[in-house]
mmCIF file of C-alpha atoms in Angstrom:
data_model
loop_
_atom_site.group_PDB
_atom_site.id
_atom_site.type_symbol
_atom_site.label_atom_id
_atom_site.label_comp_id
_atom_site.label_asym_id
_atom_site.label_seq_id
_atom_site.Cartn_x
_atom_site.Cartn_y
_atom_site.Cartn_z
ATOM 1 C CA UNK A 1 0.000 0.000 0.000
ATOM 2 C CA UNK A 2 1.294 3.177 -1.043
ATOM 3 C CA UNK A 3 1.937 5.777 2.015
ATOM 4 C CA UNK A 4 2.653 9.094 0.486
ATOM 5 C CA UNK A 5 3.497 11.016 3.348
ATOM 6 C CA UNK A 6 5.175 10.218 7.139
ATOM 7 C CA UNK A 7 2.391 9.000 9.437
ATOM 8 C CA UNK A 8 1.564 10.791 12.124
ATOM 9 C CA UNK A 9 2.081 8.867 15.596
ATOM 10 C CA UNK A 10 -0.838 9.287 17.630
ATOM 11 C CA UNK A 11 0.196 6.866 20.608
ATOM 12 C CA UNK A 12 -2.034 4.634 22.225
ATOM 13 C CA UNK A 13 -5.704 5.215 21.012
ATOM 14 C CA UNK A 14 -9.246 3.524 21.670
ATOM 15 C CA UNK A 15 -10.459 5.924 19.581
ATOM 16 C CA UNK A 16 -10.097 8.447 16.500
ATOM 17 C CA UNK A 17 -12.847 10.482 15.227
ATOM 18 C CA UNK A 18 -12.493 13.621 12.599
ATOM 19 C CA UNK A 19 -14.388 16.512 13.073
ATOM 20 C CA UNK A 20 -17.723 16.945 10.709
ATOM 21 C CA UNK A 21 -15.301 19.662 8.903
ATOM 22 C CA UNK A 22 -12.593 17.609 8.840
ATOM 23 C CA UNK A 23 -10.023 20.206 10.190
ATOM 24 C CA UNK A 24 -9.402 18.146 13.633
ATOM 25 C CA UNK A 25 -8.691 14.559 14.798
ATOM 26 C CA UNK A 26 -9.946 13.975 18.282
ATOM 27 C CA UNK A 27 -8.037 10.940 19.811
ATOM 28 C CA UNK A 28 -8.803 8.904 22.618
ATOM 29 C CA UNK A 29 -6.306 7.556 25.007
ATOM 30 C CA UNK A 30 -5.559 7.766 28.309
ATOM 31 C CA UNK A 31 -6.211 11.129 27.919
ATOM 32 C CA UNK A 32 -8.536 12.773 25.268
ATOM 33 C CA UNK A 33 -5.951 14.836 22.504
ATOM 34 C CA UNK A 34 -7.598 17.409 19.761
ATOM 35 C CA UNK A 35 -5.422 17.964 16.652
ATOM 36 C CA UNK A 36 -5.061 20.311 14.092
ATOM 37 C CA UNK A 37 -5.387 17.845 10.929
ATOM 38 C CA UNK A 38 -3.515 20.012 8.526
ATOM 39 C CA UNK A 39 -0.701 21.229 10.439
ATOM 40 C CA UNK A 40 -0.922 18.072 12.481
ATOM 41 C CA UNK A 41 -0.152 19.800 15.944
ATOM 42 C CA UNK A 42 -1.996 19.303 18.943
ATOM 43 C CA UNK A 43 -4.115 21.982 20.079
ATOM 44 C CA UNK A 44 -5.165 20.349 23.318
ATOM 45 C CA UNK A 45 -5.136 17.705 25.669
ATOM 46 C CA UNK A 46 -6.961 16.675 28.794
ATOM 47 C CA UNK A 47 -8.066 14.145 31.180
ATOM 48 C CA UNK A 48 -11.786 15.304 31.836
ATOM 49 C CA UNK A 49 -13.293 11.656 33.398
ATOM 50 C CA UNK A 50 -11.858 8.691 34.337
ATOM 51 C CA UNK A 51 -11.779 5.304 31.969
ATOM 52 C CA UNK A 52 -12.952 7.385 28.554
ATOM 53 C CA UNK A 53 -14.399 4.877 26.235
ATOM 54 C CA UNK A 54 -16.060 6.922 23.953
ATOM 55 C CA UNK A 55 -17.011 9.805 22.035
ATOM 56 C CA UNK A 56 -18.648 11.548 19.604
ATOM 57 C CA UNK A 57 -18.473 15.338 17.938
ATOM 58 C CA UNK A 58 -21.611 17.351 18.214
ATOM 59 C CA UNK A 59 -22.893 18.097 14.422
ATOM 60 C CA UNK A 60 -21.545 21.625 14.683
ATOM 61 C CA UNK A 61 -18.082 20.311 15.772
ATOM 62 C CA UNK A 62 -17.899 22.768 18.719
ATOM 63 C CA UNK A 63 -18.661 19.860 21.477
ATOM 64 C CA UNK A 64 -17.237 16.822 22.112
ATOM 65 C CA UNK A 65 -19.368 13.666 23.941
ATOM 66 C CA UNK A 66 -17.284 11.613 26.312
ATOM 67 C CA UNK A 67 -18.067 7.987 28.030
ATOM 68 C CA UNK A 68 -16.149 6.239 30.533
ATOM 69 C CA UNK A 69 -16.474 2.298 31.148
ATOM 70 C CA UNK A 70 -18.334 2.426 34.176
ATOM 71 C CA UNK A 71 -20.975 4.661 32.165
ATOM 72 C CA UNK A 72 -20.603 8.589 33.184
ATOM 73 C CA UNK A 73 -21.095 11.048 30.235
ATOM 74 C CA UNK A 74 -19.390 14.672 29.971
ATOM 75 C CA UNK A 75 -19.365 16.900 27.264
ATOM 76 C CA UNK A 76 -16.198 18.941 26.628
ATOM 77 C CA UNK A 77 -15.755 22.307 24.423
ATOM 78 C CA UNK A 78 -13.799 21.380 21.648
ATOM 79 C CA UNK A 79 -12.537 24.864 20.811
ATOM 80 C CA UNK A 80 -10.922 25.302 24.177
ATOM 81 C CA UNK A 81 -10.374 21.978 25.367
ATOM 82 C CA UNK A 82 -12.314 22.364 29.089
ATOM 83 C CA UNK A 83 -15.376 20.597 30.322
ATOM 84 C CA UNK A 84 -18.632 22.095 29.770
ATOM 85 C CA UNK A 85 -20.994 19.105 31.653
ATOM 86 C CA UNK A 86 -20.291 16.456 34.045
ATOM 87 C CA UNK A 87 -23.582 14.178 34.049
ATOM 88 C CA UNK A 88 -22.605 12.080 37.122
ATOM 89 C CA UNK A 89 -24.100 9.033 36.134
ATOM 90 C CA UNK A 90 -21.597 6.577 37.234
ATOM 91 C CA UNK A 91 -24.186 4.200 38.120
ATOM 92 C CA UNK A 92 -25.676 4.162 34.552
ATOM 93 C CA UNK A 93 -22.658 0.734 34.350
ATOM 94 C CA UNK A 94 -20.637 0.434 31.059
ATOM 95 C CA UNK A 95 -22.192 0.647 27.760
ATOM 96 C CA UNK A 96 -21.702 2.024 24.239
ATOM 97 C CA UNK A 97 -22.091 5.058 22.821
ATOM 98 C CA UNK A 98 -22.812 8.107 23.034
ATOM 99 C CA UNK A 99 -24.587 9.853 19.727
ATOM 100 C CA UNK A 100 -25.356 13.425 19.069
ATOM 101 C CA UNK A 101 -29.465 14.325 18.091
ATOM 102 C CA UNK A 102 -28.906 16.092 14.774
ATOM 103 C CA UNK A 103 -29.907 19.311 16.459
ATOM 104 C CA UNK A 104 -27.241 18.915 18.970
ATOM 105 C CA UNK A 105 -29.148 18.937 21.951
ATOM 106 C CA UNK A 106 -29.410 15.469 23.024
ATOM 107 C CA UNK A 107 -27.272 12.882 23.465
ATOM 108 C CA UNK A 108 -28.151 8.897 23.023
ATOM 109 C CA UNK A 109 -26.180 5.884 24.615
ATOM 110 C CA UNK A 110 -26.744 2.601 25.315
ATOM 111 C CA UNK A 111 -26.560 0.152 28.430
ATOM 112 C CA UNK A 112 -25.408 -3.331 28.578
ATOM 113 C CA UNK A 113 -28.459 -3.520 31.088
ATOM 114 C CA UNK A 114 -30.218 -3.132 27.994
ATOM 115 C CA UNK A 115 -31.344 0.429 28.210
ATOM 116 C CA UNK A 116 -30.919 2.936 25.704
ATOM 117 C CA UNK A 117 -30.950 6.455 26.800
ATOM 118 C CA UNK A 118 -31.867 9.730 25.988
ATOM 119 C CA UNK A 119 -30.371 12.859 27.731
ATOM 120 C CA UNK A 120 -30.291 17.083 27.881
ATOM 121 C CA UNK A 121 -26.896 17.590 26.249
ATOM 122 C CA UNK A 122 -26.942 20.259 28.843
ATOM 123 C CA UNK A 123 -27.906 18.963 32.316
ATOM 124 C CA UNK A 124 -27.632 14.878 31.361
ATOM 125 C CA UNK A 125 -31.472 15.156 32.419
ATOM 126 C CA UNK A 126 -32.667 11.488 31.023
ATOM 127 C CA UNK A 127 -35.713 12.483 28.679
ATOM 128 C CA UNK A 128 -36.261 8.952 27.028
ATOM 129 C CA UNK A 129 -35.770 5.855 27.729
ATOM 130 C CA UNK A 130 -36.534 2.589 26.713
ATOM 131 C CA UNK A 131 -36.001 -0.878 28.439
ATOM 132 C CA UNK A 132 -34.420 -4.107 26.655
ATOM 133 C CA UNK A 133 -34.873 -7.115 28.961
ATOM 134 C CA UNK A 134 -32.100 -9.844 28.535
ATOM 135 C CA UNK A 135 -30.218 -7.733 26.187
ATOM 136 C CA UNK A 136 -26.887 -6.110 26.016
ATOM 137 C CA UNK A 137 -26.491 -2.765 23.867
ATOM 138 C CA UNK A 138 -23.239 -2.952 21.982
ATOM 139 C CA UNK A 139 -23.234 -0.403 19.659
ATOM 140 C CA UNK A 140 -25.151 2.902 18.996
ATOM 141 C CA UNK A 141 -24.704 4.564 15.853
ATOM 142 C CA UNK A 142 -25.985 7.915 14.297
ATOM 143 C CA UNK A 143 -27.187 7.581 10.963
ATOM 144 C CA UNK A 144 -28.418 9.596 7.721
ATOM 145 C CA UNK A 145 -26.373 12.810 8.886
ATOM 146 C CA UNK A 146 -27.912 12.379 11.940
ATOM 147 C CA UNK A 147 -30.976 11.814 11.840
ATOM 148 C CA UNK A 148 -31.556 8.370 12.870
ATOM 149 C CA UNK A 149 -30.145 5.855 14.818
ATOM 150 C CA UNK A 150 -28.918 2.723 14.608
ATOM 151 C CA UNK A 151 -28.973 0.145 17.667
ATOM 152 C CA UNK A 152 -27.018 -3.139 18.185
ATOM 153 C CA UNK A 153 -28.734 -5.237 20.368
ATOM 154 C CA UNK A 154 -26.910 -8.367 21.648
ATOM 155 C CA UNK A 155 -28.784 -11.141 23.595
ATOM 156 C CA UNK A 156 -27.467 -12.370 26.464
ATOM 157 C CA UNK A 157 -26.333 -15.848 27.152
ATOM 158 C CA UNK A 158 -29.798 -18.252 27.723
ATOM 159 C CA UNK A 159 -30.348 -20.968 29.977
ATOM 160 C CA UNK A 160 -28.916 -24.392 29.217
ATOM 161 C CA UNK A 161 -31.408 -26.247 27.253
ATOM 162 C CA UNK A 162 -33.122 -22.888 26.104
ATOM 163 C CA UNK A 163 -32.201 -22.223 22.449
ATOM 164 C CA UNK A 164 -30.176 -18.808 21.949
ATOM 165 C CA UNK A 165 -32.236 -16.157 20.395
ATOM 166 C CA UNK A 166 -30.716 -14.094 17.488
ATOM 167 C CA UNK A 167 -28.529 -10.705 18.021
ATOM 168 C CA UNK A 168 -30.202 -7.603 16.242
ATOM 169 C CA UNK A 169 -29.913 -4.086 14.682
ATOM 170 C CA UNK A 170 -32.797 -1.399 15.105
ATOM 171 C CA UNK A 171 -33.621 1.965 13.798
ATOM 172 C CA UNK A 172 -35.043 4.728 15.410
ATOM 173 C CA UNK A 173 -36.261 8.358 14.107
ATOM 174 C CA UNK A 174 -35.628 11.178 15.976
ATOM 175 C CA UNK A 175 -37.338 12.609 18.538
ATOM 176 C CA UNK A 176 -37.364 8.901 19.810
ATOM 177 C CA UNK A 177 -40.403 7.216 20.957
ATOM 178 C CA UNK A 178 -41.384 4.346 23.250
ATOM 179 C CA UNK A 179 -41.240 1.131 20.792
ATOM 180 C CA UNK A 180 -40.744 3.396 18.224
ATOM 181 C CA UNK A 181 -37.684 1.204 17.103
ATOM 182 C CA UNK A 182 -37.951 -0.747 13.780
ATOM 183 C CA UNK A 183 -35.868 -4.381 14.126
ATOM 184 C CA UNK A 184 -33.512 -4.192 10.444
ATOM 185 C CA UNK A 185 -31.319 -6.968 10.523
ATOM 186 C CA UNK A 186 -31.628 -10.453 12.948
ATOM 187 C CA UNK A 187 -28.527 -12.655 12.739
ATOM 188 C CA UNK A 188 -27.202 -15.029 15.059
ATOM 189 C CA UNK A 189 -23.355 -14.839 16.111
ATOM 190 C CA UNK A 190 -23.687 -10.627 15.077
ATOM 191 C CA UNK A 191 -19.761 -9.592 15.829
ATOM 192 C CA UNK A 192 -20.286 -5.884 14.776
ATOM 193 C CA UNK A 193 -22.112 -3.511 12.202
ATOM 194 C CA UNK A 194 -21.839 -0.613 10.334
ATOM 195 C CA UNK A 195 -24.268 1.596 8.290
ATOM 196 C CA UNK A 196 -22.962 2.964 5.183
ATOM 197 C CA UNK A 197 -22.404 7.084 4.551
ATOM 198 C CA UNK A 198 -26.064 7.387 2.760
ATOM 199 C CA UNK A 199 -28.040 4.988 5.391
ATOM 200 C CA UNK A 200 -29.441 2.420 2.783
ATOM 201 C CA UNK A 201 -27.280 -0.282 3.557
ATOM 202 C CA UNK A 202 -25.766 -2.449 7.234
ATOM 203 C CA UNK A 203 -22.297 -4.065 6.614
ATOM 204 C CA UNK A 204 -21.932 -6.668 9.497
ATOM 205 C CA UNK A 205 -19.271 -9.066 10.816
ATOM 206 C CA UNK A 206 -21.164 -12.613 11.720
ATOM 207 C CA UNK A 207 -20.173 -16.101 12.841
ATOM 208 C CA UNK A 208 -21.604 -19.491 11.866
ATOM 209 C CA UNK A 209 -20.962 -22.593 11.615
ATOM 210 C CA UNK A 210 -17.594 -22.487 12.977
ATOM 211 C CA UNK A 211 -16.541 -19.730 9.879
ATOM 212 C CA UNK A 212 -16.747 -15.807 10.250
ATOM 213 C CA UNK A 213 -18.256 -13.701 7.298
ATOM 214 C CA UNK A 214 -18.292 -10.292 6.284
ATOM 215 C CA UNK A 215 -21.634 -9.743 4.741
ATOM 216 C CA UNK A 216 -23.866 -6.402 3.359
ATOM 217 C CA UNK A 217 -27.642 -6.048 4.001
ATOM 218 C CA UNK A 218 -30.350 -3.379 2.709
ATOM 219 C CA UNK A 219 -31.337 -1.322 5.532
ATOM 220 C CA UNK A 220 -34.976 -1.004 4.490
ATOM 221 C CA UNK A 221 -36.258 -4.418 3.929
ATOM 222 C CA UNK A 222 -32.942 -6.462 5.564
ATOM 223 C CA UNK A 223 -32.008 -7.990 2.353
ATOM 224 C CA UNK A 224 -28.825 -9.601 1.899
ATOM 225 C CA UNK A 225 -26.843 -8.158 -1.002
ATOM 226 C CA UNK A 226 -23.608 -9.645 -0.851
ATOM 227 C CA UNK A 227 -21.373 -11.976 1.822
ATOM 228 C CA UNK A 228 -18.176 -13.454 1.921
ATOM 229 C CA UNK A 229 -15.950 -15.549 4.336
ATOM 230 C CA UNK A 230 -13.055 -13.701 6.103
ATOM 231 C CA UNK A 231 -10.114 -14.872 8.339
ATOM 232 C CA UNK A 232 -11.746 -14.818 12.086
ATOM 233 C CA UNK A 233 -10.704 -11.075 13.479
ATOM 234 C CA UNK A 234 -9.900 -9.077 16.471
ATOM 235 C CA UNK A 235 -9.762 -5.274 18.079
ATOM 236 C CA UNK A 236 -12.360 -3.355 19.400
ATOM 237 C CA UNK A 237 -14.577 -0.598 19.054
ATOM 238 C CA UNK A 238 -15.285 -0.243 15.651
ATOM 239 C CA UNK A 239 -14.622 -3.094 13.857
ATOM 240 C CA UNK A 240 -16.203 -2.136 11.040
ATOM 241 C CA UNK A 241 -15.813 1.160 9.091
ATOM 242 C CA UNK A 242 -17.005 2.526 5.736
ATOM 243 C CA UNK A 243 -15.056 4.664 3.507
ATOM 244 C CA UNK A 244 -16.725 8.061 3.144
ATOM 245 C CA UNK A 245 -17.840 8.011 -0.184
ATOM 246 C CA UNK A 246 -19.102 4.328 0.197
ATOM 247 C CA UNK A 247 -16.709 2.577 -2.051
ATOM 248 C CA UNK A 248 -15.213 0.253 0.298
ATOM 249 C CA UNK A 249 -15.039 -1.306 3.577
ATOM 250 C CA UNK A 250 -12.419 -1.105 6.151
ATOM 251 C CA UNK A 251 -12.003 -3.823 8.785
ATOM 252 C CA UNK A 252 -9.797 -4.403 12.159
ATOM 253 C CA UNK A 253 -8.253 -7.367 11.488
ATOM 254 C CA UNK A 254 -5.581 -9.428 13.833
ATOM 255 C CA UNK A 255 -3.067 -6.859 13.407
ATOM 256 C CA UNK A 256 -3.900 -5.728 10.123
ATOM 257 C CA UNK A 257 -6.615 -4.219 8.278
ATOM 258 C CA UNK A 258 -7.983 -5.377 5.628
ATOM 259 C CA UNK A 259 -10.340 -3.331 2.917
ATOM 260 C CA UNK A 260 -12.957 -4.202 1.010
ATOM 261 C CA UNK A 261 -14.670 -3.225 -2.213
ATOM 262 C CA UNK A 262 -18.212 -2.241 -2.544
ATOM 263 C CA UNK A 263 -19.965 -3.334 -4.539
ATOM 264 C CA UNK A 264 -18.268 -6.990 -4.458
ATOM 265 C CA UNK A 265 -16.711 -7.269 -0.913
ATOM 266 C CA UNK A 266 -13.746 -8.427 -2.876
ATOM 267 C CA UNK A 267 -10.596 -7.598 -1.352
ATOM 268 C CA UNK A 268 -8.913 -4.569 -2.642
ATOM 269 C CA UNK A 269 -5.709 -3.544 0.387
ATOM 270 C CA UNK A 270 -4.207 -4.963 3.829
ATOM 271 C CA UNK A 271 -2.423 -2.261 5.912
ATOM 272 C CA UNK A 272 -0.175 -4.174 8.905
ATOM 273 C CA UNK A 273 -0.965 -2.331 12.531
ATOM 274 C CA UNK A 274 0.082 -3.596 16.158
ATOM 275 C CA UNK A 275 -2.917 -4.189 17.682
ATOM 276 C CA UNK A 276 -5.625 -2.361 15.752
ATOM 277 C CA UNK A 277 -9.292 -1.123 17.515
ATOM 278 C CA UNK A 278 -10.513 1.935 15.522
ATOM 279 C CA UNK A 279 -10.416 3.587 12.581
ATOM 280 C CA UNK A 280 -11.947 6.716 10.659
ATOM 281 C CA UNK A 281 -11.415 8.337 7.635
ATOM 282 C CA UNK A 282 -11.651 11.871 6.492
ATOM 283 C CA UNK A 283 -13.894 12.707 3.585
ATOM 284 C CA UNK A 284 -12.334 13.585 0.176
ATOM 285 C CA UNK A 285 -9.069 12.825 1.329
ATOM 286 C CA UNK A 286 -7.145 9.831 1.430
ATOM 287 C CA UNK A 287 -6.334 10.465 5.402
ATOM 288 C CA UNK A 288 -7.183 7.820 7.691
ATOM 289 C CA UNK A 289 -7.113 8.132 11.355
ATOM 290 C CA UNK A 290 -6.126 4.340 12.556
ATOM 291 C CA UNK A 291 -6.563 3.485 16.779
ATOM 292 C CA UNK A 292 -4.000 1.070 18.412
ATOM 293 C CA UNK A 293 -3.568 -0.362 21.730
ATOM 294 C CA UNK A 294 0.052 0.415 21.142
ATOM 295 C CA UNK A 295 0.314 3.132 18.576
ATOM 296 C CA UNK A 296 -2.098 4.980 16.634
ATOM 297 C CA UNK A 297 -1.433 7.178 13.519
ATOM 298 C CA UNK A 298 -2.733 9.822 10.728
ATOM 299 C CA UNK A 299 -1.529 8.711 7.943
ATOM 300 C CA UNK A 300 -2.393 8.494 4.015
ATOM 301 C CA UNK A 301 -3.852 5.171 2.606
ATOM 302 C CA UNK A 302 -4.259 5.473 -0.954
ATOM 303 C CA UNK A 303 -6.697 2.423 -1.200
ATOM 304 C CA UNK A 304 -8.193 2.381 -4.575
ATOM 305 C CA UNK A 305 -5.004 3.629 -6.232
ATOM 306 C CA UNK A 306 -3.258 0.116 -5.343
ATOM 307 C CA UNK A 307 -5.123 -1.873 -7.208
ATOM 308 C CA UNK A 308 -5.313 0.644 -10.757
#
């Protein structure tokens, strides 16, 4: 794979996420770092709440949503790098998420008690909430700009004897609503998921049989459109991740990752990384923002011009 310019070391990173302009990297380590993409300096760092997890950008970049693993939500300024809310909620347990409302004002996470959660962006007041016996949230995902959401539910482990029920993806609209969200996609041994740029189609990472497969499902009516066996994986957080303008998939791998073409899942690149867990890419650009237990880095990955 062709690297056209030095990669940027990030250090060690759960997460990387771009701004919705694209002008900064937010990074998430041990502490939370905000760079300046093109003159790839930081501009701040700080340790706001213990154990961050994960985070999103509000939709006018100027905020930045923080969760820690035992659950607590803040929201930071992203201009100057200082804590704006501290919701408290340590007792909410660990979870996924959290996801910006596309006005900006409320933010959405998800339990592994099963409840998914709707809060004030402001005071962390919880203004929706809706219960999911048995089930673990694993993933919470804003889609369509914003304007929906996308829910991975995962089932949790059954009685012996008792046959194990299906993992699942919903959609909700915004403002949510009490059953309000519509099941998408039912598939046993569901790894991970993740919606493409323009919300019409679910890539998702499955297990059967023994074999894992990388397969790509119509959002609307859950049909499957294409699906292929891949080498068994690893990493964390997202484990999926489209390229902007969906042409092709990128996937943590066992210290790799690999991409994929869309249509055709065939595979088009392989980029080695020590320990790999998240990865983002910046729109129009061939920049890629890759997380590592060990390492992170910004660097260029010329995908599609590989294989011309």
């Amino acid at each position: 794979m062709t690297v056209t310019r030095k990669p940027l070391k990030l250090g060690c990173s759960y997460g990387v996420r771009f701004s919705p302009d694209g002008t900064r990297l937010a990074v998430l380590g041990r502490d939370l770092v905000l760079w300046d993409v093109a003159a790839r300096q930081k501009l701040w760092r700080g340790k706001f709440i213990a154990h961050m997890s994960g985070m999103a950008f509000s939709p006018d970049g100027n905020r930045l949503a923080i969760k820690s693993t035992t659950g607590q939500l803040a929201v930071v300024d992203a201009q100057a790098g200082q804590l704006l809310f501290n919701f408290q909620n340590k007792k909410d347990g660990e979870g996924c998420g959290p996801a910006w409302s596309p006005c900006g004002q409320y933010l959405a996470d998800g339990g592994w008690d099963g409840r998914l959660r709707v809060r004030d962006a402001q005071t962390g007041e919880v203004r929706f909430m809706q219960e999911h016996p048995g089930e673990m949230l694993r993933g919470v995902y804003a889609i369509d700009g914003g304007r929906r959401l996308l829910v991975l539910h995962g089932v949790k482990s059954v009685d012996e004897g008792q046959e194990q029920p299906p993992d699942y993806c919903s959609v909700w609209d915004w403002p949510l609503q009490a059953g309000g969200g519509r099941k998408v996609l039912s598939l046993p041994g569901l790894r991970s998921c993740a919606p493409s740029p323009d919300g019409a189609s679910l890539a998702a990472l499955h297990h059967a049989g023994g074999e894992e497969f990388l397969s790509v499902y119509a959002l609307a009516d859950g049909r499957l459109l294409a699906m292929v066996p891949v080498e068994a994986g690893g990493g964390t957080d997202n484990a999926l991740r489209w390229l902007p303008d969906g042409s092709a998939l990128g996937r943590i791998g066992k210290g790799k990752l690999l991409f994929y073409a869309w249509p055709g899942l065939g595979v088009l690149a392989q980029e080695n990384v020590t320990y790999p867990c998240a990865l983002d890419f910046l729109p129009g650009s061939p920049l890629a923002a890759i997380g590592s237990w060990e390492s992170g880095m910004l660097m260029e990955l010329n995908i599609h011009k590989e294989i011309a």
